[in-house]
PDB file of C-alpha atoms in Angstrom:
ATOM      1  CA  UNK A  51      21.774  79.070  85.858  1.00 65.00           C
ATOM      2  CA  UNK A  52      22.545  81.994  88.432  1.00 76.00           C
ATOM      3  CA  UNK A  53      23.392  84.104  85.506  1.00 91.00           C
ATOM      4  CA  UNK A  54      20.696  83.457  83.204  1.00 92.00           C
ATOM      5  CA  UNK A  55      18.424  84.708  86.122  1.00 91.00           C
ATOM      6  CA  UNK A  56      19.919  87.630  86.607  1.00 92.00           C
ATOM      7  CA  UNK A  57      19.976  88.876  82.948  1.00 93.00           C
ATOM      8  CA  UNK A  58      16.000  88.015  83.101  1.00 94.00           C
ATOM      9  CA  UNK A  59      15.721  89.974  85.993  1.00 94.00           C
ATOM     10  CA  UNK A  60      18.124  92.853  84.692  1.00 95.00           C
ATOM     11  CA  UNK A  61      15.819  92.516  81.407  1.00 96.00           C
ATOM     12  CA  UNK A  62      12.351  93.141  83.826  1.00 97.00           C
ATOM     13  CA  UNK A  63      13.459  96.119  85.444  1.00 97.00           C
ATOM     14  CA  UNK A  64      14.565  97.305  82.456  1.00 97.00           C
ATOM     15  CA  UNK A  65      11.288  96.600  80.767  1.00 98.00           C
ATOM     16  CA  UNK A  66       9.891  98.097  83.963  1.00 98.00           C
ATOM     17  CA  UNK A  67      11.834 101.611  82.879  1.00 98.00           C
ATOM     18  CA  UNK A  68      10.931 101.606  79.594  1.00 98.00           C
ATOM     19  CA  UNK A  69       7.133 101.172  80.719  1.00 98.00           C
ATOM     20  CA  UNK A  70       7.439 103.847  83.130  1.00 98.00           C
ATOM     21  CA  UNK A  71       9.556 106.305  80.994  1.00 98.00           C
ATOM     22  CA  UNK A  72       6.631 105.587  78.211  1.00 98.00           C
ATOM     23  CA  UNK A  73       3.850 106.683  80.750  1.00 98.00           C
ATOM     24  CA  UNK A  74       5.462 109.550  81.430  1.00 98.00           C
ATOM     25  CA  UNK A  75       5.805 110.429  77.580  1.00 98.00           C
ATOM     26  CA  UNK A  76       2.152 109.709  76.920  1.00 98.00           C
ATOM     27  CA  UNK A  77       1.372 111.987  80.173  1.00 97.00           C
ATOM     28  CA  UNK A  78       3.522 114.877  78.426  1.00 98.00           C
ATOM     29  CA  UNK A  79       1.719 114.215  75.648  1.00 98.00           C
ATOM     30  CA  UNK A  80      -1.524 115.042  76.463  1.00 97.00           C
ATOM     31  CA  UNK A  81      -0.641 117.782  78.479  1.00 98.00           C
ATOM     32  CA  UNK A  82       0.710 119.747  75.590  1.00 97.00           C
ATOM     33  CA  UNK A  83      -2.526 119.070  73.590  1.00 97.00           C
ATOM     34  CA  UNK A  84      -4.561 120.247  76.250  1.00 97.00           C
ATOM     35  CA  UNK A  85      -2.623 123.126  76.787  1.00 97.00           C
ATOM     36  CA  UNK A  86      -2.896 123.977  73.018  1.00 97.00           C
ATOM     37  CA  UNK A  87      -6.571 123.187  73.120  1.00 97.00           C
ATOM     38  CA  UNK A  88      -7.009 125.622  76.399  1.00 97.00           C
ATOM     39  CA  UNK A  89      -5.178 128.475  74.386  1.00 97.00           C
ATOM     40  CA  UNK A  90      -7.333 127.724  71.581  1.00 95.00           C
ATOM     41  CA  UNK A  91     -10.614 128.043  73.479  1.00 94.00           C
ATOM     42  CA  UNK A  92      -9.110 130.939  75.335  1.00 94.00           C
ATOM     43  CA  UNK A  93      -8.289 132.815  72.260  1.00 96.00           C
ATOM     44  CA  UNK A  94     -11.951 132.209  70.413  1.00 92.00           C
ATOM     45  CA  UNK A  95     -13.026 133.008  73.423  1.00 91.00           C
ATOM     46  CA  UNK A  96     -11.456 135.984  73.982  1.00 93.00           C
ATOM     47  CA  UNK A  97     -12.400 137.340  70.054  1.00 93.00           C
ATOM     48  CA  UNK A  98     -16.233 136.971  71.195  1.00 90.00           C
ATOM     49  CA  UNK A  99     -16.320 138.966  74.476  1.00 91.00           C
ATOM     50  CA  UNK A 100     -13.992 141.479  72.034  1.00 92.00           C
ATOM     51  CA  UNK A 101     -16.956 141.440  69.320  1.00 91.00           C
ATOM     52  CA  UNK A 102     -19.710 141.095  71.553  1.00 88.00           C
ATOM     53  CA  UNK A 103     -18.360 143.195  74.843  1.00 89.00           C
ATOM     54  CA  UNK A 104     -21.900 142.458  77.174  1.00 89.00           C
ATOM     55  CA  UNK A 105     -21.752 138.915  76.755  1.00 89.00           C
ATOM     56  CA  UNK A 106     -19.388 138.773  79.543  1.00 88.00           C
ATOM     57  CA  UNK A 107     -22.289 138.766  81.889  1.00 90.00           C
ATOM     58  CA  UNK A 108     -23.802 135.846  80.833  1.00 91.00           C
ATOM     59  CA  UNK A 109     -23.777 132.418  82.233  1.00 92.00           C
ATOM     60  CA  UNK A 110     -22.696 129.040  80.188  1.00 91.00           C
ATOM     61  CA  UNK A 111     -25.933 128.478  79.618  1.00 92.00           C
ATOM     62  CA  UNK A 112     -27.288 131.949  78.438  1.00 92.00           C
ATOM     63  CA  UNK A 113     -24.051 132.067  75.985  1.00 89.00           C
ATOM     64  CA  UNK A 114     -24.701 129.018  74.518  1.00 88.00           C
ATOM     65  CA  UNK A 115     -28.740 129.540  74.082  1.00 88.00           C
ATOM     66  CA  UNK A 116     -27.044 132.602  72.456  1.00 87.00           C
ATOM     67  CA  UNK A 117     -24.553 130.936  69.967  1.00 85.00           C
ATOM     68  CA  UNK A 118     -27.310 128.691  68.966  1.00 83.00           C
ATOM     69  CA  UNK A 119     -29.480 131.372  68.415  1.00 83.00           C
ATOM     70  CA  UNK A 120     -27.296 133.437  65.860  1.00 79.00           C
ATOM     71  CA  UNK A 121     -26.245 130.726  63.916  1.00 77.00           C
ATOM     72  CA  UNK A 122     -27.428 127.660  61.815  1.00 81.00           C
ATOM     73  CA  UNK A 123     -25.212 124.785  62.322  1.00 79.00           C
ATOM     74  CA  UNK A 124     -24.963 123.844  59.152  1.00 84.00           C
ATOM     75  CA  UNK A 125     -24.728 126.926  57.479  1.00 85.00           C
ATOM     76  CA  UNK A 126     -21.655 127.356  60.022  1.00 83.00           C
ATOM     77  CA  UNK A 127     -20.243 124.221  58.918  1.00 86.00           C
ATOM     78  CA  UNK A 128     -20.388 124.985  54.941  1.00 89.00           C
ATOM     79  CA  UNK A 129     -18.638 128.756  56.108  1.00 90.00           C
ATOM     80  CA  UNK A 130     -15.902 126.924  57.895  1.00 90.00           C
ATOM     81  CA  UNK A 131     -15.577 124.135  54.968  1.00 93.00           C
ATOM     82  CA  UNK A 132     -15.263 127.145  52.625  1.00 94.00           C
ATOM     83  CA  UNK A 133     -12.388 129.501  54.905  1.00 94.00           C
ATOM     84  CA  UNK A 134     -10.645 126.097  55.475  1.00 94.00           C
ATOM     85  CA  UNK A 135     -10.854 125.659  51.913  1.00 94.00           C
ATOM     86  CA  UNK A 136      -9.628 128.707  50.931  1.00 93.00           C
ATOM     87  CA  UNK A 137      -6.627 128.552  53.572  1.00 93.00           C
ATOM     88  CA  UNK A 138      -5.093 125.215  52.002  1.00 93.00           C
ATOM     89  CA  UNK A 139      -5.887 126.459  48.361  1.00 92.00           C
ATOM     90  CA  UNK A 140      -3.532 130.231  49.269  1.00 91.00           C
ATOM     91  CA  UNK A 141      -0.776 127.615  51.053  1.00 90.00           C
ATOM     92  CA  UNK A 142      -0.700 125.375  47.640  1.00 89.00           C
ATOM     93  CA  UNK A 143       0.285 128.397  46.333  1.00 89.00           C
ATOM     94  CA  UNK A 144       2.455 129.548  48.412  1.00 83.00           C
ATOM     95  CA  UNK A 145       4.484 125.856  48.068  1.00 86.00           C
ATOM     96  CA  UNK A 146       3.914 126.162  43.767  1.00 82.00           C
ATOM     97  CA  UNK A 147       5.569 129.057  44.265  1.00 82.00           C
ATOM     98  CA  UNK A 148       8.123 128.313  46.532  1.00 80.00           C
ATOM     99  CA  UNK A 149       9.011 124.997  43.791  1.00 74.00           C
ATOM    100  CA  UNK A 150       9.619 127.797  41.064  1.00 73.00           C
ATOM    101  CA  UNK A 151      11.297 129.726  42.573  1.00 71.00           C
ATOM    102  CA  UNK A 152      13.576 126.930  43.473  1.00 73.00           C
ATOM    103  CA  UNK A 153      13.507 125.437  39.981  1.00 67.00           C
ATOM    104  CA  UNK A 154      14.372 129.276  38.659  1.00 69.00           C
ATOM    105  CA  UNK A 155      17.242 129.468  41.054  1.00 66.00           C
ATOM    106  CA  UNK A 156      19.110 125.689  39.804  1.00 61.00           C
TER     107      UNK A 156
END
């Protein structure tokens, strides 16, 4: 009986590992994807103040009365539907092409 206790025990701490070396995984995780989301707001970011140099002056809420006022949202949308669009329609292309070239090649 001794033994079969200690396996169970064995088994919980290593269950306890696994959970703990899982929380750490998920915690990597989402630091990664906010660091790529910070670099991505950083970036865009970065382009505006480039394009529109006096905007640096303004606070949070004076830039976003700002991007609100310059755009329609939904005409926004459609133009990012449409570059989006356009992006996946030159990288089906690019993969066509790349199967020819491999077919040409054989």
């Amino acid at each position: 009986m001794k033994n079969i206790d200690e396996k169970i025990l064995m088994a919980e701490e290593e269950i306890k590992k696994l959970q703990n070396k899982r929380k750490k995984l998920i915690s990597q995780q989402k630091q990664e994807e906010r660091k790529k989301r910070d670099k991505r707001i950083y970036e865009k970011g970065a382009v505006f103040e480039s394009i529109f140099t006096e905007s640096k002056n303004l606070t949070k809420d004076e830039f976003y009365q700002l991007i609100t006022s310059l755009i329609h949202k939904e005409e926004a949308n459609l133009k990012i539907q449409k570059i989006i669009e356009k992006r996946e329609q030159i990288e089906n292309q690019y993969i066509e092409n790349q199967d020819e070239e491999t077919e040409i090649e054989e």
